[in-house]
Amino acid sequence: MYRNLQEFIAKLESAGELIRIGTPVSSIYEIAELTDRQAKSAGGGKALLFEHTDKPFPVLTNMMGSERRISMALGIEKPEDITTRIEALLKQVTTPKDSLSDQLKMLPLLGEVARWFPKKLKRRGECQQVVLTGDDASLDILPILKSWPCDGGRFVTLPMVNTLDPKTGIRNVGMYRMQIFDGKTTGMHWHRHKTGARHFDGYKAAGKRMPVSVAIGGDPAYTYAATAPMPDNMDEYLLAGFLRKKPVKLVKCITNDIYVPDDCDFVIEGYVDPTEPLVVEGDFGDHTGFYSLKDLYPRFHVTAITHRKDAVYPATIVGVPPQEDAYISIATERIFLAPIRLVMQPEIVDMTMPAAGTSHNIAIISMNSRYQGQATKVTQGMWSAGQMMFNKYLVLTPATTDVRNSEQLAALLRNCDVQSAVIRGEGIYDVLDHATATTGYGGKLALNLTEVTENSRKGAVSAHIALPEGVTMRTEFVEKWSTLLLFADNRLQVDLAAIACQAGVDCNFIALFDSRAAEFDANDLLWIAAANTDPNRDIALAGNCLTIDARAKVPGDAGNPVRFPNVVTSSEEVIEAVDSRWAEYGIGEFIDSPSRKYRKLLLTDKAEW
């Protein structure tokens, strides 16, 4: 794999996957706007290296933002290769060993596994070529991005947050955004379901200050591993060692006893004091495409900053999909598909999480089905499996289905019997989900399409439907997807059941969106529908139809959340400023701002409605 981030950058450039921008740029809004345009280009565009920022260090963005670049980051040709490698390993481990000869054959495998374990070095690391302590250890030296106009400040977006279990000493490496409060303190945004939060609770119970070290950069396999949904108490650097096929070399920090990768670009050392009151963190334009709103989180204190002499600051931006995280999720699908189907859910053949679902909201699986209730069993298992507990909508298809083939999926949805296909549940949500009235908990819905056969529900154009005043419709998705689209102001009371009585002979699904989304394409509407709905409140069976109210929710009304966030977009001023400088960047043909389209969805000029 890569000796450092600089070697990966060189590899990207030689492969034609990197654009260098030599003109000076600002870390406030400008880098994010340029990156957003690139990330939403065909196939994820290119990685961007901003060589001259408003701070002493260059910035790298979108480095894993395509299938090719995430594959390059993990040292593979294509994402499917990692599934094959893990399956081969798991089969070797789980196959019964009945004889001494069979057991001896395991020795080479054990030796290979041993080489993946991280190794501690006794010297200082490349990440400690420059050591800043005291007043010199200021976050103000770093080109930390502010991406969106309603963000609460600048945020570190690719931090590898290293913490230790206070009882066992077992390390966790998580990725928790960090809002800059001043040169010496940040927020520490670990959610209640995350291991970092559990460690924090342990230090709080023990009445001890919690050491934390934040690594940034280095081999991109480290960054990926920090995002991966690893089981609790399993070292993320072991996963990185497996991906690299060699161990992660670790060095001890200067002001605490945490070990971090030798070759990373920056290390921010410090602590969180559990006796301090929590602080307001946010707002933040998040990967859901909406702002995650202000909340209370711990304060992180900086005790030292170390870095390489040639350090590059890597950052990601998140917002309306697709962004870089969509391609990182592809790797996660491939890596964790093998253990899911070999150990947890052997019925599963394949799985995908479309970008429109922003990782957790939508999952589509194909599965073998041999007995009644098997789809329900798989659904319940998936909603209990690690970070799949955050899943909101699950679609189960026959084993022969290509889960990435829209034609095959459309045929299943078109020909299903909705009433028998629906499986409902309740459970854990990602705390970033804004649709549920109870943070971190809400309804779930699965569609069992494993037994769909051809029938007469082919779909037809529903031109005869009488709509209430203020409601418009689009019928182009009825024939293929058996889905009628309606649009109305989000404050208008619309009787979807009454409309379903008229449309039931023509379609299986009726989805109601805000009038502002009337011209959006299918992917954008799917993103909005998954993000803006709680299945318990917003989805109902009406005869042969499943009705979906995907409009923005009036805060506090009829079981709605008390706060409802705005969509994430750049401001008109930033868009126009980047447009005016386009020729200076020297990055080729003009790319219009995606925010121009999504600004139609804005409810106010603030982070929340």
JSON list of N, CA and C in Angstrom, two decimals, residues 33-34 37-38 577-592:
[
{"chain": "A", "resi": 33, "resn": "GLU", "atom": "N", "xyz": [-17.20, 24.62, -2.25]},
{"chain": "A", "resi": 33, "resn": "GLU", "atom": "CA", "xyz": [-18.02, 24.81, -3.45]},
{"chain": "A", "resi": 33, "resn": "GLU", "atom": "C", "xyz": [-17.37, 24.16, -4.66]},
{"chain": "A", "resi": 34, "resn": "LEU", "atom": "N", "xyz": [-16.06, 24.30, -4.80]},
{"chain": "A", "resi": 34, "resn": "LEU", "atom": "CA", "xyz": [-15.36, 23.66, -5.91]},
{"chain": "A", "resi": 34, "resn": "LEU", "atom": "C", "xyz": [-15.43, 22.14, -5.79]},
{"chain": "A", "resi": 37, "resn": "ARG", "atom": "N", "xyz": [-18.93, 20.74, -6.76]},
{"chain": "A", "resi": 37, "resn": "ARG", "atom": "CA", "xyz": [-19.13, 20.67, -8.21]},
{"chain": "A", "resi": 37, "resn": "ARG", "atom": "C", "xyz": [-18.43, 19.45, -8.79]},
{"chain": "A", "resi": 38, "resn": "GLN", "atom": "N", "xyz": [-17.23, 19.17, -8.29]},
{"chain": "A", "resi": 38, "resn": "GLN", "atom": "CA", "xyz": [-16.48, 18.03, -8.80]},
{"chain": "A", "resi": 38, "resn": "GLN", "atom": "C", "xyz": [-17.11, 16.71, -8.36]},
{"chain": "A", "resi": 577, "resn": "ALA", "atom": "N", "xyz": [-19.15, 33.99, -6.75]},
{"chain": "A", "resi": 577, "resn": "ALA", "atom": "CA", "xyz": [-17.72, 34.25, -6.59]},
{"chain": "A", "resi": 577, "resn": "ALA", "atom": "C", "xyz": [-16.89, 33.17, -7.27]},
{"chain": "A", "resi": 578, "resn": "VAL", "atom": "N", "xyz": [-17.29, 31.91, -7.11]},
{"chain": "A", "resi": 578, "resn": "VAL", "atom": "CA", "xyz": [-16.57, 30.81, -7.76]},
{"chain": "A", "resi": 578, "resn": "VAL", "atom": "C", "xyz": [-16.76, 30.87, -9.28]},
{"chain": "A", "resi": 579, "resn": "ASP", "atom": "N", "xyz": [-17.97, 31.17, -9.73]},
{"chain": "A", "resi": 579, "resn": "ASP", "atom": "CA", "xyz": [-18.21, 31.34, -11.16]},
{"chain": "A", "resi": 579, "resn": "ASP", "atom": "C", "xyz": [-17.25, 32.38, -11.76]},
{"chain": "A", "resi": 580, "resn": "SER", "atom": "N", "xyz": [-17.10, 33.49, -11.06]},
{"chain": "A", "resi": 580, "resn": "SER", "atom": "CA", "xyz": [-16.30, 34.60, -11.58]},
{"chain": "A", "resi": 580, "resn": "SER", "atom": "C", "xyz": [-14.81, 34.26, -11.63]},
{"chain": "A", "resi": 581, "resn": "ARG", "atom": "N", "xyz": [-14.36, 33.31, -10.81]},
{"chain": "A", "resi": 581, "resn": "ARG", "atom": "CA", "xyz": [-12.94, 32.95, -10.75]},
{"chain": "A", "resi": 581, "resn": "ARG", "atom": "C", "xyz": [-12.62, 31.69, -11.55]},
{"chain": "A", "resi": 582, "resn": "TRP", "atom": "N", "xyz": [-13.60, 31.12, -12.21]},
{"chain": "A", "resi": 582, "resn": "TRP", "atom": "CA", "xyz": [-13.41, 29.79, -12.80]},
{"chain": "A", "resi": 582, "resn": "TRP", "atom": "C", "xyz": [-12.17, 29.71, -13.69]},
{"chain": "A", "resi": 583, "resn": "ALA", "atom": "N", "xyz": [-11.97, 30.70, -14.53]},
{"chain": "A", "resi": 583, "resn": "ALA", "atom": "CA", "xyz": [-10.82, 30.66, -15.44]},
{"chain": "A", "resi": 583, "resn": "ALA", "atom": "C", "xyz": [-9.50, 30.64, -14.68]},
{"chain": "A", "resi": 584, "resn": "GLU", "atom": "N", "xyz": [-9.46, 31.29, -13.50]},
{"chain": "A", "resi": 584, "resn": "GLU", "atom": "CA", "xyz": [-8.23, 31.33, -12.71]},
{"chain": "A", "resi": 584, "resn": "GLU", "atom": "C", "xyz": [-7.83, 29.95, -12.19]},
{"chain": "A", "resi": 585, "resn": "TYR", "atom": "N", "xyz": [-8.82, 29.10, -11.91]},
{"chain": "A", "resi": 585, "resn": "TYR", "atom": "CA", "xyz": [-8.52, 27.80, -11.31]},
{"chain": "A", "resi": 585, "resn": "TYR", "atom": "C", "xyz": [-7.78, 26.89, -12.28]},
{"chain": "A", "resi": 586, "resn": "GLY", "atom": "N", "xyz": [-7.99, 27.07, -13.57]},
{"chain": "A", "resi": 586, "resn": "GLY", "atom": "CA", "xyz": [-7.31, 26.24, -14.55]},
{"chain": "A", "resi": 586, "resn": "GLY", "atom": "C", "xyz": [-7.70, 24.78, -14.49]},
{"chain": "A", "resi": 587, "resn": "ILE", "atom": "N", "xyz": [-8.99, 24.50, -14.27]},
{"chain": "A", "resi": 587, "resn": "ILE", "atom": "CA", "xyz": [-9.42, 23.11, -14.08]},
{"chain": "A", "resi": 587, "resn": "ILE", "atom": "C", "xyz": [-10.36, 22.64, -15.19]},
{"chain": "A", "resi": 588, "resn": "GLY", "atom": "N", "xyz": [-10.33, 23.34, -16.33]},
{"chain": "A", "resi": 588, "resn": "GLY", "atom": "CA", "xyz": [-11.07, 22.83, -17.48]},
{"chain": "A", "resi": 588, "resn": "GLY", "atom": "C", "xyz": [-12.44, 23.43, -17.63]},
{"chain": "A", "resi": 589, "resn": "GLU", "atom": "N", "xyz": [-13.30, 22.66, -18.31]},
{"chain": "A", "resi": 589, "resn": "GLU", "atom": "CA", "xyz": [-14.63, 23.12, -18.68]},
{"chain": "A", "resi": 589, "resn": "GLU", "atom": "C", "xyz": [-15.46, 23.52, -17.47]},
{"chain": "A", "resi": 590, "resn": "PHE", "atom": "N", "xyz": [-16.22, 24.57, -17.61]},
{"chain": "A", "resi": 590, "resn": "PHE", "atom": "CA", "xyz": [-17.03, 25.11, -16.51]},
{"chain": "A", "resi": 590, "resn": "PHE", "atom": "C", "xyz": [-18.04, 24.08, -16.02]},
{"chain": "A", "resi": 591, "resn": "ILE", "atom": "N", "xyz": [-18.16, 23.96, -14.69]},
{"chain": "A", "resi": 591, "resn": "ILE", "atom": "CA", "xyz": [-19.15, 23.10, -14.06]},
{"chain": "A", "resi": 591, "resn": "ILE", "atom": "C", "xyz": [-20.07, 23.99, -13.24]},
{"chain": "A", "resi": 592, "resn": "ASP", "atom": "N", "xyz": [-21.34, 23.94, -13.52]},
{"chain": "A", "resi": 592, "resn": "ASP", "atom": "CA", "xyz": [-22.29, 24.78, -12.79]},
{"chain": "A", "resi": 592, "resn": "ASP", "atom": "C", "xyz": [-22.45, 24.26, -11.37]}
]
